[in-house]
Amino acid sequence: MAASTLAEVAKLAGVSPATASRVLNGSARTPGAGIAERVRKAAESLGYVPNLQAQALAKSSTGLIGLIVHDIADPYFSAIARGVQEAAHQKRRMVLLATTDGTPAGEKEAAAAFAARRADAIVIAGSRSHRAEDAAANQDLAAELERYCRNGGRLGVVGQGIIGLPEIDGYSTLPVPNEELARQLATELAAGHDGPFVIAAGPDGLATSDERVRGFQRGLADAGRPAAEVLHAAFNRDGGFDAGSRLAARLRAESARPCIFAGNDVMAIGVAAALRGDGLSVPEDAALAGFDDIEWLRDLQPELSTVGLPLEDIGRQVTLGALLDSGADPDGAASAGISGTVRLRRSTARA
Amino acid sequence: MAASTLAEVAKLAGVSPATASRVLNGSARTPGAGIAERVRKAAESLGYVPNLQAQALAKSSTGLIGLIVHDIADPYFSAIARGVQEAAHQKRRMVLLATTDGTPAGEKEAAAAFAARRADAIVIAGSRSHRAEDAAANQDLAAELERYCRNGGRLGVVGQGIIGLPEIDGYSTLPVPNEELARQLATELAAGHDGPFVIAAGPDGLATSDERVRGFQRGLADAGRPAAEVLHAAFNRDGGFDAGSRLAARLRAESARPCIFAGNDVMAIGVAAALRGDGLSVPEDAALAGFDDIEWLRDLQPELSTVGLPLEDIGRQVTLGALLDSGADPDGAASAGISGTVRLRRSTARA
DNA sequence: AGCAAATGGGAATGCGCTTTCCATCAATCC
DNA sequence: GGATTGATGGAAAGCGCATTCCCATTTGCT
């Protein structure tokens, strides 16, 4: 009942396994037309399906790309995943998925699993964490990845590099200018908003969030504005809701109309929901901006001011970059780096 | 530079590969404590990472689950993917991802790739297509999957069964009561809406869409209402926008306030955007309902009336179901089947 | 015609691991 | 005390395939 093998096909066609292999899978040498036809026919009649596992073992290249994300249902990650998938398909590879809930320990586990499967490349899309409690796991992760790269694996990371991982062959990072973009956002917002600024950020130590906060504060400083108060919460919708709730209570007490910068779009959604739940509305009672410009959130009302990031492209580029022949430095292709765009919409319109 | 092998570990530990295998990978037989310790130490010092490909080849079980979706960035699919991923993790498997853009041809290709990799199970989440132009591809798909199952593969499908695939060992379907839920939705909407109904559906022949349309119409009929006009468009946000645009033109001409049922939530988003672009608003100028209750869209304004589907659970159950030991019928676990809930919100409030 | 060079196919080896099947040795029994 | 278990480690045979040699033909040339 098991699938038929190359050997069976060869026998049926009356040739050697070597020949069968040569005709069925693209080899440098192509057997004669007559033989090829016989083999193909035999394969067809047996319903032969080549065993890629065995192929991989024989030629030590699996055609697998491991993708590590925090949560595949988060639109930020699923957009990147789409890009990765596209690039993988283009390069005739399959993508292997792992989710980590954002813990370095989970990333380490996933990396180990990918290494064990001898994935040709690993792509990591989640944010780094500088939190003290993650230090040990970060070290494990770095060690695991270093070994992976030393063994010939290729690694592409979105945004910041892996903490503690030295520059090593096969390891590449796709920088995302979070800080600079957040600075630009702050600059533009400062020009149109007189009140105070508040930041609904992710956990302290989450690199992506930290970068955005830092950039935003710098933008405010450049504009001669006082630093924004920073509220820390989970880096997702619920975290935003949480921060929004805390904020709402104060908003009704204070008179100033603040401008809230949420660390990412889904947090912004949460903030908006919390405010609305408290009878406050955007942009009347508070201006609100996010980050990422998530596709599904563009139809939200009021339209969310945010920073557009080419997420799909990020996924594509980091994958292609990782797959690049180890040879020359990655100045090939249109790897002009990632850039984003500040998009001011109604959620930060003047009251 | 290549990764070290079991044989190397064995040699370093001064034991046979067999023994090394037994201690490093869970075997029925466990070597003595002293030996085990030596082997473990050797593995550690060599940075040994077992080659799962080779393992898979040797014991003919890959620990892989293939997941086929239309588009991983679509929140409907990414929610299901999360469930699949969870179940896979729980069962110590990894998930292999493939996207198809909704064509049976793409699904066939993906299924073939998974079969070639000898995935333990394949999970298909996309909708079937009954379109005439897809008939040939459907047949190919069914043939591919039938062969896969015959060779011992396991297959789980969300919603409708694969067209042309006979009941066969290893093949299971997780029914989703689209029709019944759509009927309920229509019933409830009919009770609160006096005007005409319009359906913004997916392409004619797309099973999921067809089921929902059919159920909705039946609900209307049961309530003694005339059948709704059906507008066909792509089964995504842009399709909704398209349908919405066509509708908007007429709305301003006609006087009646219609209730629009979009085939899924993202289509509903598109419809809403189109209407808004034409200066029409929901629910004042038209009531609007969707289907799926996508998590990210719950914070939309006005809140969308829809049918809640436990997407993550669907992913989990179909995966677990597919993985089930071929033995007894799946009456184990809490596989009580999938059910949904009609959730009326402000988008269909009385004008 | 005679030889070198290409060409086309097969035998054999190995990829890294699991898993019988043996051989060994100590513990146990009558 | 010798025979019988039972446990334990090793040898070897695959798992399904790619690939390197190697040999027998052809082909091309002088």
JSON list of N, CA, C and O in Angstrom, two decimals, chain A residues 223-239:
[
{"chain": "A", "resi": 223, "resn": "ALA", "atom": "N", "xyz": [11.10, 68.93, 17.27]},
{"chain": "A", "resi": 223, "resn": "ALA", "atom": "CA", "xyz": [10.07, 69.94, 17.04]},
{"chain": "A", "resi": 223, "resn": "ALA", "atom": "C", "xyz": [9.90, 70.85, 18.25]},
{"chain": "A", "resi": 223, "resn": "ALA", "atom": "O", "xyz": [8.99, 71.68, 18.30]},
{"chain": "A", "resi": 224, "resn": "GLY", "atom": "N", "xyz": [10.78, 70.66, 19.22]},
{"chain": "A", "resi": 224, "resn": "GLY", "atom": "CA", "xyz": [10.71, 71.52, 20.40]},
{"chain": "A", "resi": 224, "resn": "GLY", "atom": "C", "xyz": [9.55, 71.20, 21.32]},
{"chain": "A", "resi": 224, "resn": "GLY", "atom": "O", "xyz": [9.08, 72.03, 22.08]},
{"chain": "A", "resi": 225, "resn": "ARG", "atom": "N", "xyz": [9.07, 69.95, 21.24]},
{"chain": "A", "resi": 225, "resn": "ARG", "atom": "CA", "xyz": [7.94, 69.58, 22.10]},
{"chain": "A", "resi": 225, "resn": "ARG", "atom": "C", "xyz": [8.43, 68.73, 23.26]},
{"chain": "A", "resi": 225, "resn": "ARG", "atom": "O", "xyz": [9.44, 68.02, 23.15]},
{"chain": "A", "resi": 226, "resn": "PRO", "atom": "N", "xyz": [7.71, 68.79, 24.34]},
{"chain": "A", "resi": 226, "resn": "PRO", "atom": "CA", "xyz": [8.11, 67.95, 25.48]},
{"chain": "A", "resi": 226, "resn": "PRO", "atom": "C", "xyz": [7.93, 66.48, 25.13]},
{"chain": "A", "resi": 226, "resn": "PRO", "atom": "O", "xyz": [7.12, 66.14, 24.28]},
{"chain": "A", "resi": 227, "resn": "ALA", "atom": "N", "xyz": [8.71, 65.66, 25.80]},
{"chain": "A", "resi": 227, "resn": "ALA", "atom": "CA", "xyz": [8.63, 64.23, 25.54]},
{"chain": "A", "resi": 227, "resn": "ALA", "atom": "C", "xyz": [7.25, 63.70, 25.88]},
{"chain": "A", "resi": 227, "resn": "ALA", "atom": "O", "xyz": [6.56, 64.22, 26.74]},
{"chain": "A", "resi": 228, "resn": "ALA", "atom": "N", "xyz": [6.87, 62.66, 25.16]},
{"chain": "A", "resi": 228, "resn": "ALA", "atom": "CA", "xyz": [5.56, 62.07, 25.39]},
{"chain": "A", "resi": 228, "resn": "ALA", "atom": "C", "xyz": [5.62, 61.11, 26.57]},
{"chain": "A", "resi": 228, "resn": "ALA", "atom": "O", "xyz": [6.65, 60.50, 26.83]},
{"chain": "A", "resi": 229, "resn": "GLU", "atom": "N", "xyz": [4.52, 61.03, 27.24]},
{"chain": "A", "resi": 229, "resn": "GLU", "atom": "CA", "xyz": [4.42, 60.03, 28.31]},
{"chain": "A", "resi": 229, "resn": "GLU", "atom": "C", "xyz": [4.30, 58.67, 27.62]},
{"chain": "A", "resi": 229, "resn": "GLU", "atom": "O", "xyz": [3.66, 58.56, 26.57]},
{"chain": "A", "resi": 230, "resn": "VAL", "atom": "N", "xyz": [4.91, 57.65, 28.19]},
{"chain": "A", "resi": 230, "resn": "VAL", "atom": "CA", "xyz": [4.86, 56.33, 27.57]},
{"chain": "A", "resi": 230, "resn": "VAL", "atom": "C", "xyz": [4.09, 55.33, 28.43]},
{"chain": "A", "resi": 230, "resn": "VAL", "atom": "O", "xyz": [4.41, 55.14, 29.60]},
{"chain": "A", "resi": 231, "resn": "LEU", "atom": "N", "xyz": [3.07, 54.74, 27.84]},
{"chain": "A", "resi": 231, "resn": "LEU", "atom": "CA", "xyz": [2.30, 53.70, 28.54]},
{"chain": "A", "resi": 231, "resn": "LEU", "atom": "C", "xyz": [2.70, 52.35, 27.95]},
{"chain": "A", "resi": 231, "resn": "LEU", "atom": "O", "xyz": [2.62, 52.17, 26.74]},
{"chain": "A", "resi": 232, "resn": "HIS", "atom": "N", "xyz": [3.11, 51.44, 28.78]},
{"chain": "A", "resi": 232, "resn": "HIS", "atom": "CA", "xyz": [3.50, 50.13, 28.26]},
{"chain": "A", "resi": 232, "resn": "HIS", "atom": "C", "xyz": [2.38, 49.11, 28.41]},
{"chain": "A", "resi": 232, "resn": "HIS", "atom": "O", "xyz": [1.68, 49.10, 29.42]},
{"chain": "A", "resi": 233, "resn": "ALA", "atom": "N", "xyz": [2.23, 48.29, 27.40]},
{"chain": "A", "resi": 233, "resn": "ALA", "atom": "CA", "xyz": [1.20, 47.24, 27.44]},
{"chain": "A", "resi": 233, "resn": "ALA", "atom": "C", "xyz": [1.61, 46.18, 26.42]},
{"chain": "A", "resi": 233, "resn": "ALA", "atom": "O", "xyz": [2.67, 46.29, 25.81]},
{"chain": "A", "resi": 234, "resn": "ALA", "atom": "N", "xyz": [0.79, 45.18, 26.28]},
{"chain": "A", "resi": 234, "resn": "ALA", "atom": "CA", "xyz": [1.10, 44.15, 25.30]},
{"chain": "A", "resi": 234, "resn": "ALA", "atom": "C", "xyz": [1.11, 44.78, 23.91]},
{"chain": "A", "resi": 234, "resn": "ALA", "atom": "O", "xyz": [0.38, 45.74, 23.66]},
{"chain": "A", "resi": 235, "resn": "PHE", "atom": "N", "xyz": [1.91, 44.20, 23.01]},
{"chain": "A", "resi": 235, "resn": "PHE", "atom": "CA", "xyz": [2.10, 44.82, 21.70]},
{"chain": "A", "resi": 235, "resn": "PHE", "atom": "C", "xyz": [1.04, 44.34, 20.71]},
{"chain": "A", "resi": 235, "resn": "PHE", "atom": "O", "xyz": [1.32, 44.12, 19.54]},
{"chain": "A", "resi": 236, "resn": "ASN", "atom": "N", "xyz": [-0.18, 44.18, 21.21]},
{"chain": "A", "resi": 236, "resn": "ASN", "atom": "CA", "xyz": [-1.25, 43.71, 20.33]},
{"chain": "A", "resi": 236, "resn": "ASN", "atom": "C", "xyz": [-2.54, 44.48, 20.61]},
{"chain": "A", "resi": 236, "resn": "ASN", "atom": "O", "xyz": [-2.55, 45.43, 21.38]},
{"chain": "A", "resi": 237, "resn": "ARG", "atom": "N", "xyz": [-3.61, 44.04, 20.02]},
{"chain": "A", "resi": 237, "resn": "ARG", "atom": "CA", "xyz": [-4.88, 44.74, 20.14]},
{"chain": "A", "resi": 237, "resn": "ARG", "atom": "C", "xyz": [-5.29, 44.90, 21.60]},
{"chain": "A", "resi": 237, "resn": "ARG", "atom": "O", "xyz": [-5.71, 45.98, 22.02]},
{"chain": "A", "resi": 238, "resn": "ASP", "atom": "N", "xyz": [-5.16, 43.83, 22.36]},
{"chain": "A", "resi": 238, "resn": "ASP", "atom": "CA", "xyz": [-5.59, 43.90, 23.75]},
{"chain": "A", "resi": 238, "resn": "ASP", "atom": "C", "xyz": [-4.72, 44.86, 24.56]},
{"chain": "A", "resi": 238, "resn": "ASP", "atom": "O", "xyz": [-5.21, 45.54, 25.46]},
{"chain": "A", "resi": 239, "resn": "GLY", "atom": "N", "xyz": [-3.44, 44.88, 24.23]},
{"chain": "A", "resi": 239, "resn": "GLY", "atom": "CA", "xyz": [-2.56, 45.83, 24.91]},
{"chain": "A", "resi": 239, "resn": "GLY", "atom": "C", "xyz": [-3.02, 47.25, 24.62]},
{"chain": "A", "resi": 239, "resn": "GLY", "atom": "O", "xyz": [-3.05, 48.10, 25.51]}
]
